[in-house]
Tab-separated table of C-alpha atoms in Angstrom:
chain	number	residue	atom	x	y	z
A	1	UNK	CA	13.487	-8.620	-56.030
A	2	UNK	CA	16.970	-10.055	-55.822
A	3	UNK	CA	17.708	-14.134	-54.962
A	4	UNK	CA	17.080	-13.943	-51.554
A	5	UNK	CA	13.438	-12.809	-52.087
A	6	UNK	CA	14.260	-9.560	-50.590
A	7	UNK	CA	13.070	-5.896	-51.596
A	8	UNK	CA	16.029	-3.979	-52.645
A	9	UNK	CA	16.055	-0.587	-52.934
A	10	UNK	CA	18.479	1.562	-55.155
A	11	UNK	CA	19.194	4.416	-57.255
A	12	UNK	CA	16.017	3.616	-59.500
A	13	UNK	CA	13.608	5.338	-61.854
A	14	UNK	CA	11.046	5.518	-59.081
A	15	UNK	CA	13.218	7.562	-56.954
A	16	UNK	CA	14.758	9.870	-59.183
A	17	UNK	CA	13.082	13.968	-59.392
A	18	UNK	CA	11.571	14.973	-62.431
A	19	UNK	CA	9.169	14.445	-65.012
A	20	UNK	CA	7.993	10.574	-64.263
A	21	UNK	CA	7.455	7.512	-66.155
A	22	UNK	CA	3.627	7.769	-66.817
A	23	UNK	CA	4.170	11.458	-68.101
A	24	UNK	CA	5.388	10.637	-71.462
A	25	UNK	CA	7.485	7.754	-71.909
A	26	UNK	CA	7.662	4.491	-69.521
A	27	UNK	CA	11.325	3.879	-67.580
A	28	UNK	CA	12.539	7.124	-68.866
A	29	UNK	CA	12.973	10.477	-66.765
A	30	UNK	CA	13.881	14.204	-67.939
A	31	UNK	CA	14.626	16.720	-65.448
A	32	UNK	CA	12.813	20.333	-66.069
A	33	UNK	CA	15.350	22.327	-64.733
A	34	UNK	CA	14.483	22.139	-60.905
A	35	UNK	CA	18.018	23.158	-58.950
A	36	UNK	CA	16.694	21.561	-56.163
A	37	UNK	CA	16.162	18.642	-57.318
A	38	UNK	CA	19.928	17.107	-57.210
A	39	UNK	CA	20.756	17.639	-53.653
A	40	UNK	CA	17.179	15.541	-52.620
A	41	UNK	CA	18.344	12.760	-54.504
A	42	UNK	CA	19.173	10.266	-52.280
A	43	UNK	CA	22.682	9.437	-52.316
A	44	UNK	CA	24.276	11.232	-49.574
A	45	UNK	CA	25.430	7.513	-48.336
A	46	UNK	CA	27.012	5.006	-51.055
A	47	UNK	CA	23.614	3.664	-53.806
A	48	UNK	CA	24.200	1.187	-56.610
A	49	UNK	CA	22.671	2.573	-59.711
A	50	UNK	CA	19.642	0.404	-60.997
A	51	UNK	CA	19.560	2.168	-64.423
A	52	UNK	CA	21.537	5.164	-66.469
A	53	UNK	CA	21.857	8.545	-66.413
A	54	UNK	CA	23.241	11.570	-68.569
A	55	UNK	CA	23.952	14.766	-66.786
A	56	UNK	CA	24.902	18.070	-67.721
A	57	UNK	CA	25.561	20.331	-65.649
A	58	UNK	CA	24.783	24.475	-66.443
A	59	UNK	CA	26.032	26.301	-63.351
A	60	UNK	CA	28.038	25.764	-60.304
A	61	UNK	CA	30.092	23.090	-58.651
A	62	UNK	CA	29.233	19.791	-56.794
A	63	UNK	CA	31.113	16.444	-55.652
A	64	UNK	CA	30.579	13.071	-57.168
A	65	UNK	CA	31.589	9.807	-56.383
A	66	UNK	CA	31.454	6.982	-58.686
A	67	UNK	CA	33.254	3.690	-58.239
A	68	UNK	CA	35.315	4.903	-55.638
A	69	UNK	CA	36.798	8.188	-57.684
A	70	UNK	CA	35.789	11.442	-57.043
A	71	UNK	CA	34.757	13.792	-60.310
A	72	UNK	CA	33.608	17.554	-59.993
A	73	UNK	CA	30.853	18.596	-61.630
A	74	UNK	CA	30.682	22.203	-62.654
A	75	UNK	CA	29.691	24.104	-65.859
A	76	UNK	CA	30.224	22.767	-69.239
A	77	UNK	CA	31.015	19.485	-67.604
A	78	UNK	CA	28.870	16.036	-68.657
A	79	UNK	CA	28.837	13.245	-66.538
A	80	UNK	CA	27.757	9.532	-67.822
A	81	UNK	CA	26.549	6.661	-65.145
A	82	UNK	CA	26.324	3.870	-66.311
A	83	UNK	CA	24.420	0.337	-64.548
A	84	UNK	CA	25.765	-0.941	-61.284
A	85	UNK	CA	27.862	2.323	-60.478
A	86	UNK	CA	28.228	2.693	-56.893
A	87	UNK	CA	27.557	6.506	-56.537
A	88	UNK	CA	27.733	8.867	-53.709
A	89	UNK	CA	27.842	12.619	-53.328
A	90	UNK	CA	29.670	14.713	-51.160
A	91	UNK	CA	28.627	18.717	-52.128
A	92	UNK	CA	26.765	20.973	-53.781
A	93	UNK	CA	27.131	24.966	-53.759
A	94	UNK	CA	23.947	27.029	-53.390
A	95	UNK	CA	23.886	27.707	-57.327
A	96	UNK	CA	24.527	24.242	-58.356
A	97	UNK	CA	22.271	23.716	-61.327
A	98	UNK	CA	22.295	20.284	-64.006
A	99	UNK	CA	19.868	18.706	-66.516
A	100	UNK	CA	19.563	14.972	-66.528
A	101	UNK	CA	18.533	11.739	-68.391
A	102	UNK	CA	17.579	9.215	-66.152
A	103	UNK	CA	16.185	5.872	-68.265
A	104	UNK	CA	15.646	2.027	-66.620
A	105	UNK	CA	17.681	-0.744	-67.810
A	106	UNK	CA	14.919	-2.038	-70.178
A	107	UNK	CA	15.084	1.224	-71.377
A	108	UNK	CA	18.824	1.656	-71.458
A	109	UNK	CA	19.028	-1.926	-73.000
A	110	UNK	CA	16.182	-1.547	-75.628
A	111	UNK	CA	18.511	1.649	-76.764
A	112	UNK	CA	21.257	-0.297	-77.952
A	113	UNK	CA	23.733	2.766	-77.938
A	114	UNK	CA	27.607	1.274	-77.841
A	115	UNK	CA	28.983	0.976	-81.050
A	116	UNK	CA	31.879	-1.319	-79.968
A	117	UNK	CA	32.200	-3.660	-76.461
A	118	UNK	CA	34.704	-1.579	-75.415
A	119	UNK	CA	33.061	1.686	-74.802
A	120	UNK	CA	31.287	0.963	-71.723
A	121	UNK	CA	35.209	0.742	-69.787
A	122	UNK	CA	36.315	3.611	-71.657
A	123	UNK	CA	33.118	5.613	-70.360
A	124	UNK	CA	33.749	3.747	-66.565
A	125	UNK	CA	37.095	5.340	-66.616
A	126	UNK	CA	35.889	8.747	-67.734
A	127	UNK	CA	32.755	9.331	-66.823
A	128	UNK	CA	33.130	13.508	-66.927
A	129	UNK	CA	34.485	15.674	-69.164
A	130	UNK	CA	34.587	19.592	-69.357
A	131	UNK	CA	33.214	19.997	-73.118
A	132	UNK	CA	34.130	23.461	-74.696
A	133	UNK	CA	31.198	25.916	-75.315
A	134	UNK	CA	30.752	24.657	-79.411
A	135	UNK	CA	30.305	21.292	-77.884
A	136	UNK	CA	28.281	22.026	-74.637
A	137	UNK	CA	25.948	24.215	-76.797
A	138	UNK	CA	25.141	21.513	-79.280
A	139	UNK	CA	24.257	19.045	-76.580
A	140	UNK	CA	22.537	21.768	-74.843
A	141	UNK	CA	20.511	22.052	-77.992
A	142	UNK	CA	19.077	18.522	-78.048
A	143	UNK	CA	18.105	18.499	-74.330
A	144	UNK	CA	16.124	22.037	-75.253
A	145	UNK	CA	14.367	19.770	-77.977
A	146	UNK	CA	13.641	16.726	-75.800
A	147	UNK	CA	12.161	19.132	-72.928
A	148	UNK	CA	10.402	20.920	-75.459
A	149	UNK	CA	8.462	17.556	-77.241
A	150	UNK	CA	8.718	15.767	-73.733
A	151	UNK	CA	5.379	16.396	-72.548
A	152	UNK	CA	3.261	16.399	-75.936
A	153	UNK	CA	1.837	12.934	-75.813
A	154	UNK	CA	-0.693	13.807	-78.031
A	155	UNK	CA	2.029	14.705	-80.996
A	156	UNK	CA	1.824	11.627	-83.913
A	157	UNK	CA	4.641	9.500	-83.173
A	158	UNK	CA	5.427	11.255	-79.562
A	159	UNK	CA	7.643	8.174	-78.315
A	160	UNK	CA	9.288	7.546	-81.713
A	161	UNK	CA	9.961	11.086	-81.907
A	162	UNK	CA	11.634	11.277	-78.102
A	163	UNK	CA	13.449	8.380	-78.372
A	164	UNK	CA	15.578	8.992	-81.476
A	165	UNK	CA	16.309	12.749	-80.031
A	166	UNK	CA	17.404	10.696	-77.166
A	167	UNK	CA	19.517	8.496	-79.570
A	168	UNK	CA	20.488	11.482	-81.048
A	169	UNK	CA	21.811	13.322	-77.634
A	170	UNK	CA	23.564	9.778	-76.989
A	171	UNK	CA	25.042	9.344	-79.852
A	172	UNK	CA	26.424	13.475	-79.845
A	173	UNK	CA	27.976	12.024	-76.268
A	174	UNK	CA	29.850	8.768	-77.082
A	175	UNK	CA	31.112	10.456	-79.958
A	176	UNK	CA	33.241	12.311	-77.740
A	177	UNK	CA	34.806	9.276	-76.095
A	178	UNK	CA	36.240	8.984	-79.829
A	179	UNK	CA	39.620	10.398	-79.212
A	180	UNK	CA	40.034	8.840	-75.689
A	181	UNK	CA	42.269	5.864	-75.199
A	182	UNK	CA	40.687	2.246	-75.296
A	183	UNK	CA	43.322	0.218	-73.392
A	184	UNK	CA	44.524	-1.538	-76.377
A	185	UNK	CA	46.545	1.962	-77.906
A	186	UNK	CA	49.762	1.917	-78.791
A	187	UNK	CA	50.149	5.314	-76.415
A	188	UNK	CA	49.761	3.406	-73.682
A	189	UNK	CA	52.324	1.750	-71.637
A	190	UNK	CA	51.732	-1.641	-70.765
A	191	UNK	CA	51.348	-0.396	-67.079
A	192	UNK	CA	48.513	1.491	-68.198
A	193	UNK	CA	47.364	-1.694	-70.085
A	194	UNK	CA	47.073	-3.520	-66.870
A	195	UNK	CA	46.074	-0.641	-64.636
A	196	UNK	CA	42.691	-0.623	-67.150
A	197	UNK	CA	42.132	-4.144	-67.182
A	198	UNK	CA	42.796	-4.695	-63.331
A	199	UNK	CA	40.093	-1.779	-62.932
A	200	UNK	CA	37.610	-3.719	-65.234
A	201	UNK	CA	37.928	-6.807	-64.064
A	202	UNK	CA	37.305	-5.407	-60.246
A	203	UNK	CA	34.276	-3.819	-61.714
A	204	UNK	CA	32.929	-6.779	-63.143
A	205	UNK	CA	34.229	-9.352	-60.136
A	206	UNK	CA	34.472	-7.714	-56.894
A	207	UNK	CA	31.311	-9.192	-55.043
A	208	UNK	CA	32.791	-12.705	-55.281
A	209	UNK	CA	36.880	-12.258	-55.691
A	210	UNK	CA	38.199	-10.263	-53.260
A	211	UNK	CA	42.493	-11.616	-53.293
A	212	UNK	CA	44.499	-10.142	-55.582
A	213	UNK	CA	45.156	-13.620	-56.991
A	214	UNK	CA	42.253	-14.189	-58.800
A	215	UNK	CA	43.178	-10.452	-60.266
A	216	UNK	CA	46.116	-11.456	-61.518
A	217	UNK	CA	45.938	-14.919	-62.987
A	218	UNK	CA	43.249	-13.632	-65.240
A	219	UNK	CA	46.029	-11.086	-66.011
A	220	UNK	CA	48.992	-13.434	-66.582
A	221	UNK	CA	51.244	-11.923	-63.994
A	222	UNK	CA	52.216	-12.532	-60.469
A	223	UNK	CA	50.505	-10.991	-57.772
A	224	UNK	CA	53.326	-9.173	-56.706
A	225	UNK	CA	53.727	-7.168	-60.204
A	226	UNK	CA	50.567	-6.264	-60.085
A	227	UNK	CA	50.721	-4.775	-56.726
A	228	UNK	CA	53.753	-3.215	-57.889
A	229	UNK	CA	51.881	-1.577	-61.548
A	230	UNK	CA	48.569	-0.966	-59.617
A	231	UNK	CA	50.156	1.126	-56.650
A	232	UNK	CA	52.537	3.028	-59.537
A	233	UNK	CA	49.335	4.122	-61.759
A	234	UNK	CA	46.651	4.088	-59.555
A	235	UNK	CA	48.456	5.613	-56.332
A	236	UNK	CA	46.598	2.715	-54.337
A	237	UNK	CA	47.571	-1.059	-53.366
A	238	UNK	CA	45.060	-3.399	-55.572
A	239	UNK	CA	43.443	-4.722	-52.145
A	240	UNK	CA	42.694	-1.903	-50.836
A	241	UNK	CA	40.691	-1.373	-53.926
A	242	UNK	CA	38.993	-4.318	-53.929
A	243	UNK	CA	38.410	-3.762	-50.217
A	244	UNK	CA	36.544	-0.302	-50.595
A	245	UNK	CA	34.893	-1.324	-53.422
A	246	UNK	CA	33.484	-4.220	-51.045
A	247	UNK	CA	32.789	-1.341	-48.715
A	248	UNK	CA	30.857	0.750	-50.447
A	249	UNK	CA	28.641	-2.130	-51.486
A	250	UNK	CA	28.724	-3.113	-47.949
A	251	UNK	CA	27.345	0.547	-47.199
A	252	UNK	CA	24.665	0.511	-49.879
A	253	UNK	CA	23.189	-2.147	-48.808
A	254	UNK	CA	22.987	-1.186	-45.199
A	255	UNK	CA	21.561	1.769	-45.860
A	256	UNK	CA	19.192	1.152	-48.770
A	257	UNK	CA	18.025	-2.147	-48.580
A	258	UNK	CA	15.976	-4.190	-45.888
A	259	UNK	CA	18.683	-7.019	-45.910
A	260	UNK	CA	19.898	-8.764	-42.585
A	261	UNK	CA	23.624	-8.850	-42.042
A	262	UNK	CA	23.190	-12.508	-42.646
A	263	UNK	CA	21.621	-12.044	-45.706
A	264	UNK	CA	24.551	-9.478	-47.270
A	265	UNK	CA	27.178	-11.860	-45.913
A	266	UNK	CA	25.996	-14.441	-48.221
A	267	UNK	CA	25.190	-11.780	-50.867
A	268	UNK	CA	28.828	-10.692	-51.065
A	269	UNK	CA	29.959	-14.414	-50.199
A	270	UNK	CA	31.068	-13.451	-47.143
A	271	UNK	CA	31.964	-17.032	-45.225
A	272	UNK	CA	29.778	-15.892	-41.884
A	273	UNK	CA	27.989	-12.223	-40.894
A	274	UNK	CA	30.895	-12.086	-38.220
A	275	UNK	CA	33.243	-12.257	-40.622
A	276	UNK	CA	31.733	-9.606	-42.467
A	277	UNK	CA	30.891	-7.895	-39.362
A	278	UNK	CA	34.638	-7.884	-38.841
A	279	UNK	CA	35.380	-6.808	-41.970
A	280	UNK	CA	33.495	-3.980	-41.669
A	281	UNK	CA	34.472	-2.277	-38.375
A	282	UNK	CA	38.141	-3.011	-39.391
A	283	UNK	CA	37.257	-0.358	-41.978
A	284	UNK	CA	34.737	1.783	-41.220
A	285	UNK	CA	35.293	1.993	-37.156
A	286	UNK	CA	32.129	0.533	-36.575
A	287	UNK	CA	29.673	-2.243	-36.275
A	288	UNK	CA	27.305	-3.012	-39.561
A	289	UNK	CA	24.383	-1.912	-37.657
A	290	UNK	CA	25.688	1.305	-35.883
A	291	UNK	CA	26.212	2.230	-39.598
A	292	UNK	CA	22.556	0.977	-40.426
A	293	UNK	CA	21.375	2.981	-37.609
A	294	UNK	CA	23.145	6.269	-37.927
A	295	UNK	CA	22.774	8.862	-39.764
């Protein structure tokens, strides 16, 4: 229920394939190796991600979107989503196959995983890798476990037991963010520098800051410089970033949520639902409802 009273729906444990709650262990999910299951989830249309996910995927090639960046998926490639993602996909060929974590955020807080504050922006600006088969094979390994003890409720222990294999598979997967750059390295160029913080502080700010002002006074510079480092790293102008970003929260609430215009336009302190009605066709073509009421 969000502050307007209003049901929300999202990218949630209860609408996520596989192995429920009530099986095993409350607000977590494990897939069991059902191809099918990916291409019903529903995020065909922009979602916000109430929760966090680990995928693998085993076989064949699909389309992600997260954030606004597209990623492939294909095999030996892991994917990490993290809370508040904004997540769409785009394909999936016939033999497209991946295993999955999918836990709530109790369940994702209650783990405690990040070593350092940092690591949840490093992960936002990498969220897949292609692993090599030594590495793929170990994390493989663990997921065979988890499936494997999954199910046995009756097993001494049996959420003790899941959740530090969990920890376990976690901890296998952030150690690979080791060797990628933080922000703060020394490799870096300071465009870089700013590029990374610009993209964090959208993440964090984007539902209530929407000039490129606000961006960069909490970055020290002048607007204009940071249109100028922005457009040179990121191939894109910092508002239109911030714009699509609005967009595609725009979109996920239209479709997956029972708010009025009204009530997103003061959700994403909009100052009236023309203006954001405005907004809207300016980008998308079209009228917020004729998007509601599409396809």
């Amino acid at each position: 229920m969000d502050k307007l009273g209003v049901s929300f729906t999202t990218i949630s444990i209860d609408n996520i394939p596989g192995e429920k709650p009530e099986m095993a262990i409350k607000n977590l999910i494990v897939s069991r190796s059902k191809e099918e299951d990916f291409p019903e989830m529903p995020f065909s249309h922009p979602h916000i991600v109430d929760g966090a996910a680990f995928i693998i995927c085993t076989k064949g090639e699909g389309r992600i979107s997260l954030n606004l960046k597209e990623y492939v998926l294909k095999e030996r490639t892991v994917m990490c989503i993290l809370p508040g993602f904004i997540i769409e996909s785009h394909f999936a060929n016939v033999d497209f196959s991946i295993e999955y974590l999918f836990f709530s955020l109790d369940f994702y807080s209650e783990l405690r995983m990040f070593p350092s504050p940092e690591l949840p922006y490093i992960i936002e600006q990498n969220p897949c890798m292609e692993l090599d088969e030594a590495k793929f094979s170990i994390l493989l390994d663990y997921y065979a476990l988890i499936i494997k003890r999954y199910p046995e409720k009756q097993l001494a222990m049996h959420d003790k037991i899941i959740r530090n294999l969990l920890r376990a598979l976690l901890y296998e997967a952030i150690s690979l963010y080791d060797n990628l750059p933080t922000g703060k390295s020394t490799n870096h160029s300071r465009n870089d520098e700013i590029s990374l913080q610009f993209s964090q502080l959208l993440s964090q700010n984007y539902l209530k800051e929407r000039e490129v002002t606000f961006y960069a006074n909490r970055l020290f510079i002048t607007p204009k410089h940071l249109s100028k480092v922005v457009k040179k790293v990121l191939g894109r102008k910092p508002l239109d970033l911030i714009n699509e970003m609005v967009m595609l929260h725009i979109q996920a609430l239209l479709k997956s949520s029972n708010l009025t215009i009204a009530q997103i336009a003061e959700e994403l302190h909009f100052s009236s639902p023309s203006f954001l009605g405005r907004f809207f066709k300016k980008y998308k073509g079209m009228t917020p409802m004729e998007y509601r009421n599409g396809e």
